[in-house]
Coordinates of C-alpha atoms and ligand atoms in Angstrom, one line a residue:
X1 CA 28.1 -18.7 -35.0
X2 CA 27.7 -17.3 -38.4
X3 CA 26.0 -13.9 -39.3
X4 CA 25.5 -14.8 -42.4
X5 CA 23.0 -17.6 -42.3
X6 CA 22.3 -18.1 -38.6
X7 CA 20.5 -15.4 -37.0
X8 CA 20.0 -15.2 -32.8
X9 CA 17.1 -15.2 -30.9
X10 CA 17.7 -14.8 -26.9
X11 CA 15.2 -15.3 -24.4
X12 CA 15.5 -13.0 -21.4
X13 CA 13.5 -14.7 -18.1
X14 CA 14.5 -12.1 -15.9
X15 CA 13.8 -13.4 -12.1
X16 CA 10.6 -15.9 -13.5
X17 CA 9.4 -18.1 -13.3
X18 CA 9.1 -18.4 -9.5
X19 CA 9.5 -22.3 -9.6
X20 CA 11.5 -25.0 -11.6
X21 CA 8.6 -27.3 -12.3
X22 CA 6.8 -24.1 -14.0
X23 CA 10.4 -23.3 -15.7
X24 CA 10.4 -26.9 -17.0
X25 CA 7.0 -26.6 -18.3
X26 CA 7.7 -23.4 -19.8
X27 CA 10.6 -24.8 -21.8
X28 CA 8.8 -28.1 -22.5
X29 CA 5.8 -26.3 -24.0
X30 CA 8.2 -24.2 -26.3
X31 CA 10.0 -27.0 -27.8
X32 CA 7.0 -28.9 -28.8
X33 CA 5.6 -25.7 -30.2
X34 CA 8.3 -24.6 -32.2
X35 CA 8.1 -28.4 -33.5
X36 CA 5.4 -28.3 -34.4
X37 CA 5.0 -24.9 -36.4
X38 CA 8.4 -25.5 -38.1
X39 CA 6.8 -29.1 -39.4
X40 CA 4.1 -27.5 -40.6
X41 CA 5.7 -24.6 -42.5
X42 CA 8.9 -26.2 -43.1
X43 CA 11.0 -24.0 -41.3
X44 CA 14.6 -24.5 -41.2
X45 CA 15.4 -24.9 -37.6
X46 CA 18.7 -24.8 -38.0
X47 CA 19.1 -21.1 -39.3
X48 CA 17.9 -19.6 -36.0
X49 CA 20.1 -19.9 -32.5
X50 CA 18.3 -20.1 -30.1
X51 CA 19.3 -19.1 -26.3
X52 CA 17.4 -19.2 -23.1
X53 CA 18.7 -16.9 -20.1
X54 CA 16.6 -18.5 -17.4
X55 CA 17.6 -18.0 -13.7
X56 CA 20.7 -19.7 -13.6
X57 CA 19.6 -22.4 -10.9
X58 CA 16.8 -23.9 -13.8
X59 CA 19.8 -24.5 -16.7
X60 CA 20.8 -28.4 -15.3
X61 CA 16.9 -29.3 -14.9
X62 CA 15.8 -27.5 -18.3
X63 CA 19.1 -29.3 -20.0
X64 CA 18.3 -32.6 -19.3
X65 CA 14.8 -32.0 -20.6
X66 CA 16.2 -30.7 -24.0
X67 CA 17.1 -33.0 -27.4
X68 CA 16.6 -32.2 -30.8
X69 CA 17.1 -28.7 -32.2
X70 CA 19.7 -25.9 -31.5
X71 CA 19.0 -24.6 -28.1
X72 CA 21.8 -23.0 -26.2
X73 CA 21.4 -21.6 -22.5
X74 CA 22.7 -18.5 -21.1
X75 CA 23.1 -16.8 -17.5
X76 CA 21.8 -13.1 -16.8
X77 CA 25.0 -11.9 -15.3
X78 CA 28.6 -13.0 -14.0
X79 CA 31.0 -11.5 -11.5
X80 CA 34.7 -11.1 -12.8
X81 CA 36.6 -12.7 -10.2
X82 CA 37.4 -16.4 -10.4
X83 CA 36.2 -17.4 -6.9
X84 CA 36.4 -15.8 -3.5
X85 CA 34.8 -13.7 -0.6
X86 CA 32.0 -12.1 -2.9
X87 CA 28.9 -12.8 -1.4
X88 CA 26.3 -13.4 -3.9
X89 CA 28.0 -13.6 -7.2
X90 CA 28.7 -16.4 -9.2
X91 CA 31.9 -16.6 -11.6
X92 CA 32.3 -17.8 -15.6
X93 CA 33.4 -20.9 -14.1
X94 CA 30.4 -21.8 -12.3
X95 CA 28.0 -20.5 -15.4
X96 CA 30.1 -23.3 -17.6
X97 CA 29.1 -25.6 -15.3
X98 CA 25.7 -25.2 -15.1
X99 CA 25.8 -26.0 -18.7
X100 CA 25.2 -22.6 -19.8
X101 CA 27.8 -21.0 -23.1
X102 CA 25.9 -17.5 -22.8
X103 CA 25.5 -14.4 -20.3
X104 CA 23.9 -11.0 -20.6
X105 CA 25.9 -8.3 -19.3
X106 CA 24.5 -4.5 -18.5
X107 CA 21.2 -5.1 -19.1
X108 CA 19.4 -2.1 -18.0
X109 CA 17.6 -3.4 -15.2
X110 CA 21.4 -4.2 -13.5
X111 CA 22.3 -1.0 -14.1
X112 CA 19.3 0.9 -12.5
X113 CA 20.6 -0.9 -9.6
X114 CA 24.0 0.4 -9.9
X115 CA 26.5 -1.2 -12.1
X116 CA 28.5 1.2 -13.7
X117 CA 30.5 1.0 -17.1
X118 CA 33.1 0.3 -15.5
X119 CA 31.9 -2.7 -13.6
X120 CA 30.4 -3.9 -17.0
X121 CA 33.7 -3.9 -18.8
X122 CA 35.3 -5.9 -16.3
X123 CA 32.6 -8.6 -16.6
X124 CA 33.1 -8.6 -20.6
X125 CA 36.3 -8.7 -20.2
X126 CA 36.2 -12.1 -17.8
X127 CA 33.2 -13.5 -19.4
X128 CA 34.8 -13.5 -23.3
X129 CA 38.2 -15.0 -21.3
X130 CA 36.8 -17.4 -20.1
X131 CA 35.1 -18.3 -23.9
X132 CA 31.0 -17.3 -23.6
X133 CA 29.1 -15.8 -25.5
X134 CA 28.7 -12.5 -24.3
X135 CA 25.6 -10.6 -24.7
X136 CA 26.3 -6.4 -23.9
X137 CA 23.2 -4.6 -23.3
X138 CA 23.4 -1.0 -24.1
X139 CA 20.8 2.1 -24.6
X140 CA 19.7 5.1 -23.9
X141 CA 17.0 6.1 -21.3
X142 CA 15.5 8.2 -23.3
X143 CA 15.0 10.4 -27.1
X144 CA 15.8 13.7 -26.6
X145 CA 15.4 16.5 -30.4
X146 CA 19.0 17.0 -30.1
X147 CA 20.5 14.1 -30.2
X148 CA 22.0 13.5 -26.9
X149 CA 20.9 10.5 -26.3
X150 CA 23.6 9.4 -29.2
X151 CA 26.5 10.7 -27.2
X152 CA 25.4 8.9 -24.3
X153 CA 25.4 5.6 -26.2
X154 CA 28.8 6.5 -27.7
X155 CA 30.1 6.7 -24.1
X156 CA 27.9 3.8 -22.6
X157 CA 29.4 1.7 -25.8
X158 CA 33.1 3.2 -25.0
X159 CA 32.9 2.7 -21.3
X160 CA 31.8 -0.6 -21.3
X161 CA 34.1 -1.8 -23.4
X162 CA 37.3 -0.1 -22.2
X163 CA 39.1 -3.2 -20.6
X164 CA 38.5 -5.3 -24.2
X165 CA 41.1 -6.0 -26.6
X166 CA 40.2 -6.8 -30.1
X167 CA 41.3 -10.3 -29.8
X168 CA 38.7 -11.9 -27.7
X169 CA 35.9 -10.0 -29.8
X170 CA 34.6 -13.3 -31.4
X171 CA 32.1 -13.8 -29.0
X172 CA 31.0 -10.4 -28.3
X173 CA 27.1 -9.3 -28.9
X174 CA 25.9 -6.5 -28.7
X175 CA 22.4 -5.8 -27.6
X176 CA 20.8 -2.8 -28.4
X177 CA 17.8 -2.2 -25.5
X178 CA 16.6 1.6 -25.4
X179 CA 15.7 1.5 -22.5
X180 CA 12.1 3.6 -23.2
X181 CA 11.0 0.5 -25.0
X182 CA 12.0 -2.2 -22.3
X183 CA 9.4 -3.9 -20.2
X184 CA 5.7 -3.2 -19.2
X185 CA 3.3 -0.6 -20.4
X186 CA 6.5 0.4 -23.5
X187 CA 6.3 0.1 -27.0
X188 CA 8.9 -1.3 -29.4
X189 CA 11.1 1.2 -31.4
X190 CA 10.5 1.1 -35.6
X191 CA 12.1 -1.0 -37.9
X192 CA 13.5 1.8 -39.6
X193 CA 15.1 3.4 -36.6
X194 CA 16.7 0.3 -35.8
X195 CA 18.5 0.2 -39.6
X196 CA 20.1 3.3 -38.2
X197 CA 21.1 2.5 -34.9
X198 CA 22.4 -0.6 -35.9
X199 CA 24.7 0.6 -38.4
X200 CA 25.3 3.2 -35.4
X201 CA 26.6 1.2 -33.1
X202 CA 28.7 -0.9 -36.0
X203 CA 30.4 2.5 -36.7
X204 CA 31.3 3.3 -33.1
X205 CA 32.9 -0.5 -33.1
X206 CA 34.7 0.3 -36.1
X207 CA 36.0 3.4 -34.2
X208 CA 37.0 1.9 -31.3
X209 CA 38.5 -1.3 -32.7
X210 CA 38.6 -1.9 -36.6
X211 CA 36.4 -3.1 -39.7
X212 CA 36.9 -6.8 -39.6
X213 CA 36.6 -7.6 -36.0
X214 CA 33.7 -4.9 -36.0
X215 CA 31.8 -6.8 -38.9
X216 CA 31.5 -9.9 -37.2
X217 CA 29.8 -9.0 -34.1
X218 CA 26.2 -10.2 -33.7
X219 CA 24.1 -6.7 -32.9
X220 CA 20.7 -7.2 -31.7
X221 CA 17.4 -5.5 -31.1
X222 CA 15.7 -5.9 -27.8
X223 CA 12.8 -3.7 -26.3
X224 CA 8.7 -5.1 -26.5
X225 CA 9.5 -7.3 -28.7
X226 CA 6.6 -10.2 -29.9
X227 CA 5.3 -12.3 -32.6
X228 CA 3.8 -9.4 -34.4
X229 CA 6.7 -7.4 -34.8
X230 CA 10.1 -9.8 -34.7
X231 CA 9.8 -10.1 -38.7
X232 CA 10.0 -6.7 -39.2
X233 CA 13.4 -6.2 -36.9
X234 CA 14.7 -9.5 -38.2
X235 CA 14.4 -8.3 -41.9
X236 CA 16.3 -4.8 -41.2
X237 CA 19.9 -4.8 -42.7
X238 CA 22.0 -4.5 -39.7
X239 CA 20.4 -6.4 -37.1
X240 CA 21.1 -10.0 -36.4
X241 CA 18.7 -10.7 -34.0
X242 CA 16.5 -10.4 -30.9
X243 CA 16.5 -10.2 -27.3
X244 CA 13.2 -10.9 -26.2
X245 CA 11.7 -10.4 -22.3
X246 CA 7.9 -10.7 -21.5
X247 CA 7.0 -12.7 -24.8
X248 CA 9.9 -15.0 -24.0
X249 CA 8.0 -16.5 -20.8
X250 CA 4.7 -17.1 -23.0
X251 CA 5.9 -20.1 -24.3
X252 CA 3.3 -20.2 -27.7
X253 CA 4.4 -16.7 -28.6
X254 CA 8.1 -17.7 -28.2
X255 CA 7.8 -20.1 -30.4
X256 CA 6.2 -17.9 -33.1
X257 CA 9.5 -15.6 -32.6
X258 CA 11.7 -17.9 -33.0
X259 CA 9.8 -19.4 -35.8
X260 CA 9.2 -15.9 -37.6
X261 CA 13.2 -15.5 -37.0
X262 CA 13.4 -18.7 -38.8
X263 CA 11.3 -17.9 -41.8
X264 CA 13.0 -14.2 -42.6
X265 CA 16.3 -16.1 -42.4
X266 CA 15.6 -18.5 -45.5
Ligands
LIG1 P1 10.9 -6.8 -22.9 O1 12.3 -6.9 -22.2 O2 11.0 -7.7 -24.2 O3 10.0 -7.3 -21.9 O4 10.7 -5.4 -23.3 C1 13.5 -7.0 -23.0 C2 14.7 -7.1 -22.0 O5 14.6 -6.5 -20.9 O6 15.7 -7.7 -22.4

């Protein structure tokens, strides 16, 4: 991947659709959608990635239905151990085979239940080992006049990076979700705000590790994101792309995303 001229778009199904054949039509309906709207504007396809994080047990069906233009596919979470007694979670190994190269880590949903920083870190940690594309959610839960909510970032940023040398940076992401504008009945942060947070959160990765590896991480915007307002996120200086929820699942307004990404990107 290449900030420079690629920018990323990452679809967040969350636990949805309920069954495959509706995941399958889902994906099907995108595809031909985003084909069709990038023939008729000439988009250039190829300067968007494009990721979906469907539930994990979808990827092989919704693979074998995809040709044509750049779509990867990612998982929504990943334990750290290899294999074992843990009931319920399912390793890097087992996200490579699926056919999946990406997984979100901390989103803020997981952590409502309970994962902590420090469970977070060691998931980074075995997910960039084991060579995916790593997607870190961090944010605050809410604005506060004095700026606290910055020094819980700083420490939420920190903290869930504390087991990760620089060296296995490459594939690091980070994904910047206040979590006030995340989900139903919320409303998207500005543009502008998101210019400062972004170069924010590149400072506190210069801090903790050092300009060059710092530069080339991928930080992206997520939070009620949609069709009408991806252009303006995707234009800010500082942010290199999206993670989308809700508008993800409508198939037609995913494709305008990922074709809006498209367009601000030539
Ligand atoms: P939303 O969710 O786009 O529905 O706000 C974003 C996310 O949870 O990643």
């Amino acid at each position: 991947m290449n900030k420079k001229n690629q920018k990323l778009v990452v679809a967040n199904w969350k636990m949805n659709p309920p069954a495959s054949k509706e995941a399958l039509k889902t994906f099907k309906d995108f595809k031909k959608e985003f084909n069709k709207i990038a023939r008729s504007k000439k988009r250039e396809a190829r300067s968007v990635i494009t990721v979906i994080c469907p539930p994990i047990q979808y990827i092989k069906e919704l693979k074998k239905a995809y040709t044509g233009q750049k779509i990867f596919f990612g998982a929504q979470d990943v334990f750290y151990e290899k294999e074992g007694e843990y009931t319920g979670q399912i390793s890097t190994e087992m996200i490579k085979d699926a056919g999946a190269r990406f997984v979100i880590i901390g989103h803020s949903e997981k952590r409502k239940l309970g994962e902590t920083n420090e469970i977070v870190s060691k998931k980074v940690l075995a997910s960039l080992k084991a060579g995916l594309h790593t997607v870190l959610c961090v944010g605050e839960k809410e604005r506060d006049h004095e700026g606290n909510y910055l020094k819980e970032l700083i420490k939420e940023i920190k903290e869930s990076l504390q087991d990760v040398p620089a060296n296995l940076l490459k594939n690091l992401i980070v994904a910047y979700e206040p979590i006030w504008a995340v989900g139903e009945g919320s409303k998207s942060m500005n543009s502008e705000e998101m210019h400062f947070m972004s170069l924010f959160i590149k400072k506190q990765l210069i801090k903790i590790y050092n300009h060059s590896v710092a530069n080339k991480i991928y930080v992206l915007y997520g939070g009620s994101v949609n069709s009408d307002n991806v252009s303006e996120f995707i234009s800010s200086e500082g942010v290199d792309g999206v993670l989308v929820g809700r508008a993800s699942l409508n198939p037609f307004e995913f494709a305008k995303i990922v074709s809006e990404t498209s367009k601000a990107n030539n």
